[in-house]
CSV table of C-alpha atoms in Angstrom, one decimal:
chain,number,residue,atom,x,y,z
F,9,UNK,CA,6.3,33.1,-20.3
F,10,UNK,CA,8.9,32.6,-17.5
F,11,UNK,CA,10.1,29.0,-17.2
F,12,UNK,CA,10.9,27.2,-13.9
F,13,UNK,CA,14.6,26.9,-13.1
F,14,UNK,CA,16.0,23.7,-14.5
F,15,UNK,CA,16.3,21.1,-11.8
F,16,UNK,CA,19.7,19.7,-10.7
F,17,UNK,CA,19.6,15.9,-10.3
F,18,UNK,CA,22.6,13.7,-11.2
F,19,UNK,CA,20.3,10.7,-11.4
F,20,UNK,CA,18.4,12.2,-14.3
F,21,UNK,CA,19.4,12.4,-17.9
F,22,UNK,CA,19.2,15.9,-19.5
F,23,UNK,CA,15.9,14.9,-21.2
F,24,UNK,CA,14.5,13.8,-17.8
F,25,UNK,CA,15.6,17.0,-16.1
F,26,UNK,CA,13.8,19.1,-18.7
F,27,UNK,CA,10.8,16.8,-18.6
F,28,UNK,CA,10.4,17.0,-14.8
F,29,UNK,CA,11.1,20.7,-14.7
F,30,UNK,CA,8.4,21.5,-17.3
F,31,UNK,CA,6.0,19.1,-15.8
F,32,UNK,CA,6.3,20.7,-12.3
F,33,UNK,CA,5.8,24.0,-13.9
F,34,UNK,CA,2.5,22.8,-15.4
F,35,UNK,CA,1.4,21.2,-12.2
F,36,UNK,CA,2.1,24.4,-10.2
F,37,UNK,CA,0.4,26.5,-12.9
F,38,UNK,CA,3.6,28.5,-13.4
F,39,UNK,CA,3.2,27.3,-17.0
F,40,UNK,CA,-0.5,27.9,-17.6
F,41,UNK,CA,-3.1,26.2,-19.8
F,42,UNK,CA,-2.9,27.3,-23.4
F,43,UNK,CA,0.8,28.4,-23.0
F,44,UNK,CA,2.9,27.3,-26.0
F,45,UNK,CA,6.2,25.5,-25.4
F,46,UNK,CA,8.6,26.4,-28.1
F,47,UNK,CA,11.6,24.0,-28.5
F,48,UNK,CA,14.1,26.8,-29.4
F,49,UNK,CA,13.0,29.1,-26.6
F,50,UNK,CA,13.3,26.4,-24.0
F,51,UNK,CA,16.7,25.2,-25.3
F,52,UNK,CA,18.0,28.7,-25.1
F,53,UNK,CA,16.6,29.4,-21.6
F,54,UNK,CA,18.2,26.2,-20.2
F,55,UNK,CA,21.4,26.3,-22.2
F,56,UNK,CA,20.9,22.9,-23.8
F,57,UNK,CA,20.5,21.5,-27.3
F,58,UNK,CA,17.1,21.2,-28.9
F,59,UNK,CA,17.2,17.3,-28.8
F,60,UNK,CA,16.5,16.8,-25.0
F,61,UNK,CA,13.9,19.5,-25.1
F,62,UNK,CA,12.1,17.8,-28.1
F,63,UNK,CA,12.3,14.5,-26.3
F,64,UNK,CA,10.9,16.0,-23.1
F,65,UNK,CA,8.0,17.6,-25.0
F,66,UNK,CA,7.2,14.3,-26.6
F,67,UNK,CA,7.0,12.7,-23.2
F,68,UNK,CA,4.8,15.5,-21.9
F,69,UNK,CA,2.4,15.1,-24.8
F,70,UNK,CA,2.3,11.3,-24.3
F,71,UNK,CA,1.2,11.9,-20.7
F,72,UNK,CA,-1.5,14.3,-21.7
F,73,UNK,CA,0.0,17.5,-20.5
F,74,UNK,CA,0.6,19.0,-24.0
F,75,UNK,CA,-1.4,18.9,-27.2
F,76,UNK,CA,-0.5,19.7,-30.8
F,77,UNK,CA,-2.0,22.9,-32.3
F,78,UNK,CA,-1.1,22.3,-35.9
F,79,UNK,CA,1.8,24.4,-37.2
F,80,UNK,CA,2.0,26.5,-34.1
F,81,UNK,CA,3.4,23.7,-32.1
F,82,UNK,CA,2.6,22.2,-28.7
F,83,UNK,CA,0.6,24.0,-26.0
F,84,UNK,CA,-0.4,23.1,-22.5
F,85,UNK,CA,-3.7,21.3,-22.3
F,86,UNK,CA,-6.7,22.9,-20.6
F,87,UNK,CA,-8.1,20.7,-17.8
F,88,UNK,CA,-11.6,19.6,-18.6
F,89,UNK,CA,-14.4,18.0,-16.5
F,90,UNK,CA,-14.6,15.1,-19.0
F,91,UNK,CA,-10.9,14.3,-18.4
F,92,UNK,CA,-11.3,14.4,-14.6
F,93,UNK,CA,-14.3,12.1,-14.7
F,94,UNK,CA,-12.3,9.6,-16.7
F,95,UNK,CA,-9.5,9.9,-14.1
F,96,UNK,CA,-12.1,9.3,-11.4
F,97,UNK,CA,-13.2,6.0,-12.8
F,98,UNK,CA,-9.7,4.7,-13.1
F,99,UNK,CA,-8.5,6.1,-9.8
F,100,UNK,CA,-11.4,4.7,-7.8
F,101,UNK,CA,-11.0,1.3,-9.2
F,102,UNK,CA,-7.2,1.2,-8.6
F,103,UNK,CA,-7.2,2.8,-5.2
F,104,UNK,CA,-10.1,0.6,-4.0
F,105,UNK,CA,-8.2,-2.4,-5.1
F,106,UNK,CA,-5.0,-1.2,-3.4
F,107,UNK,CA,-6.7,-0.6,0.0
F,108,UNK,CA,-8.5,-3.9,-0.1
F,109,UNK,CA,-5.3,-5.8,-0.8
F,110,UNK,CA,-3.0,-3.8,1.5
F,111,UNK,CA,-5.2,-3.7,4.7
F,112,UNK,CA,-4.1,-7.2,5.9
F,113,UNK,CA,-0.5,-6.3,5.3
F,114,UNK,CA,-0.4,-3.2,7.5
F,115,UNK,CA,1.4,-3.4,10.8
F,116,UNK,CA,1.4,-1.0,13.8
F,117,UNK,CA,4.3,1.0,12.3
F,118,UNK,CA,2.4,1.4,9.0
F,119,UNK,CA,-0.7,2.6,10.8
F,120,UNK,CA,1.2,5.0,12.9
F,121,UNK,CA,2.9,6.5,9.8
F,122,UNK,CA,-0.5,6.8,8.1
F,123,UNK,CA,-2.0,8.5,11.1
F,124,UNK,CA,1.0,10.9,11.2
F,125,UNK,CA,0.4,11.8,7.5
F,126,UNK,CA,-3.3,12.6,8.2
F,127,UNK,CA,-2.4,14.6,11.3
F,128,UNK,CA,0.0,16.7,9.3
F,129,UNK,CA,-2.6,17.1,6.6
F,130,UNK,CA,-5.2,18.3,9.1
F,131,UNK,CA,-2.7,20.9,10.5
F,132,UNK,CA,-1.9,22.1,7.0
F,133,UNK,CA,-5.6,22.5,6.3
F,134,UNK,CA,-6.2,24.4,9.5
F,135,UNK,CA,-3.2,26.7,8.7
F,136,UNK,CA,-4.6,27.1,5.1
F,137,UNK,CA,-1.3,25.7,3.8
F,138,UNK,CA,-2.6,24.6,0.5
F,139,UNK,CA,0.6,23.0,-0.8
F,140,UNK,CA,1.4,21.0,2.3
F,141,UNK,CA,-2.3,19.9,2.6
F,142,UNK,CA,-2.3,18.5,-0.9
F,143,UNK,CA,1.1,16.9,-0.4
F,144,UNK,CA,0.3,15.0,2.8
F,145,UNK,CA,-3.1,13.9,1.4
F,146,UNK,CA,-1.4,12.5,-1.7
F,147,UNK,CA,1.3,10.8,0.4
F,148,UNK,CA,-1.5,8.9,2.2
F,149,UNK,CA,-2.6,7.3,-1.1
F,150,UNK,CA,0.9,6.7,-2.4
F,151,UNK,CA,2.0,5.1,0.9
F,152,UNK,CA,-0.7,2.4,0.5
F,153,UNK,CA,0.4,1.7,-3.1
F,154,UNK,CA,4.1,1.5,-2.0
F,155,UNK,CA,3.2,-0.9,0.8
F,156,UNK,CA,1.5,-3.2,-1.7
F,157,UNK,CA,4.8,-3.5,-3.5
F,158,UNK,CA,3.5,-3.2,-7.1
F,159,UNK,CA,5.7,-0.6,-8.7
F,160,UNK,CA,3.7,-0.3,-11.9
F,161,UNK,CA,0.5,0.2,-9.9
F,162,UNK,CA,2.1,2.8,-7.8
F,163,UNK,CA,3.3,4.7,-10.8
F,164,UNK,CA,-0.1,4.7,-12.4
F,165,UNK,CA,-1.7,6.0,-9.2
F,166,UNK,CA,1.0,8.8,-9.0
F,167,UNK,CA,0.2,9.8,-12.6
F,168,UNK,CA,-3.5,10.0,-11.7
F,169,UNK,CA,-2.8,12.0,-8.6
F,170,UNK,CA,-0.8,14.5,-10.6
F,171,UNK,CA,-3.8,15.2,-12.9
F,172,UNK,CA,-5.9,15.9,-9.8
F,173,UNK,CA,-3.2,17.9,-8.2
F,174,UNK,CA,-3.1,20.2,-11.2
F,175,UNK,CA,-6.6,21.5,-10.5
F,176,UNK,CA,-6.8,21.0,-6.7
F,177,UNK,CA,-6.0,24.7,-6.2
F,178,UNK,CA,-9.4,25.5,-7.7
F,179,UNK,CA,-11.2,23.7,-4.9
F,180,UNK,CA,-9.1,25.5,-2.3
F,181,UNK,CA,-10.0,28.8,-3.9
F,182,UNK,CA,-13.6,27.8,-4.1
F,183,UNK,CA,-14.3,26.6,-0.6
F,184,UNK,CA,-12.5,25.0,2.3
F,185,UNK,CA,-15.5,22.8,3.4
F,186,UNK,CA,-14.9,20.1,0.7
F,187,UNK,CA,-11.2,19.9,1.7
F,188,UNK,CA,-12.2,19.3,5.3
F,189,UNK,CA,-14.7,16.7,4.3
F,190,UNK,CA,-12.1,14.8,2.2
F,191,UNK,CA,-9.7,14.9,5.1
F,192,UNK,CA,-12.3,13.4,7.4
F,193,UNK,CA,-12.9,10.6,4.8
F,194,UNK,CA,-9.2,9.7,5.0
F,195,UNK,CA,-9.6,9.2,8.8
F,196,UNK,CA,-12.6,6.9,8.2
F,197,UNK,CA,-10.6,4.8,5.7
F,198,UNK,CA,-7.7,4.6,8.2
F,199,UNK,CA,-10.1,3.5,11.0
F,200,UNK,CA,-11.5,0.7,8.8
F,201,UNK,CA,-7.9,-0.4,8.1
F,202,UNK,CA,-7.1,-0.4,11.8
F,203,UNK,CA,-10.1,-2.7,12.3
F,204,UNK,CA,-8.8,-5.0,9.6
F,205,UNK,CA,-12.0,-4.6,7.6
F,206,UNK,CA,-10.6,-4.6,4.0
F,207,UNK,CA,-14.0,-4.6,2.3
F,208,UNK,CA,-15.2,-1.6,4.3
F,209,UNK,CA,-11.9,0.2,3.6
F,210,UNK,CA,-12.3,-0.4,-0.1
F,211,UNK,CA,-15.9,0.9,-0.1
F,212,UNK,CA,-14.8,4.0,1.8
F,213,UNK,CA,-11.9,4.6,-0.6
F,214,UNK,CA,-14.0,4.3,-3.7
F,215,UNK,CA,-16.7,6.6,-2.2
F,216,UNK,CA,-14.0,9.1,-1.2
F,217,UNK,CA,-12.3,9.1,-4.6
F,218,UNK,CA,-15.6,9.5,-6.5
F,219,UNK,CA,-16.9,12.2,-4.1
F,220,UNK,CA,-13.8,14.4,-4.2
F,221,UNK,CA,-13.1,14.1,-7.9
F,222,UNK,CA,-16.7,14.9,-8.8
F,223,UNK,CA,-16.5,18.0,-6.6
F,224,UNK,CA,-13.4,19.0,-8.6
F,225,UNK,CA,-15.1,18.2,-11.9
F,226,UNK,CA,-18.1,20.4,-11.0
F,227,UNK,CA,-16.0,23.3,-10.0
F,228,UNK,CA,-13.9,22.9,-13.2
F,229,UNK,CA,-17.1,22.8,-15.3
F,230,UNK,CA,-18.2,26.1,-13.7
F,231,UNK,CA,-14.7,27.6,-13.9
């Protein structure tokens, strides 16, 4: 199993570098579900001691990316429809709350920035640029959480987005129509925020989250 290149970041400890490298590998499916992550092999590949690798794997297991398989060690978890449905419930509640709270705080510059993100997402979808399409769509959600100013809430939403991002390629492979529908729902949410209608924006966000994630869960169930 080829591992991603170890990231270079002076702001990260060695454990954090290994953690983020492996996590990105899992999210991009370079490290596939059911792949085993062996401490000694990873340490040798990255030219580091076993300690930061062991600590990184503990963090990955804690976030749900790895699971113990008895004496064989840790392996990458297989996405399941049950897990996605659990994510849906939490994400819908959190993002609905965020959009209701943040709508009165948005100024013209914020609205222009959000519109730019959605315009870029639409272009990526039309160009069938899967990675950029997902990236700009996620940034729309993260921007709102950042504007609210609750760092813990933003981090929780980012973690939920990562679980969805891991299986989003499945929906791109399955059909483009749901992607376009989700993009149009983003525009409806933005329009409600422009109107200053926080309740409507919340309702649209909850509907959007539940609708999109259920599409993913169904595809995953049939996968």
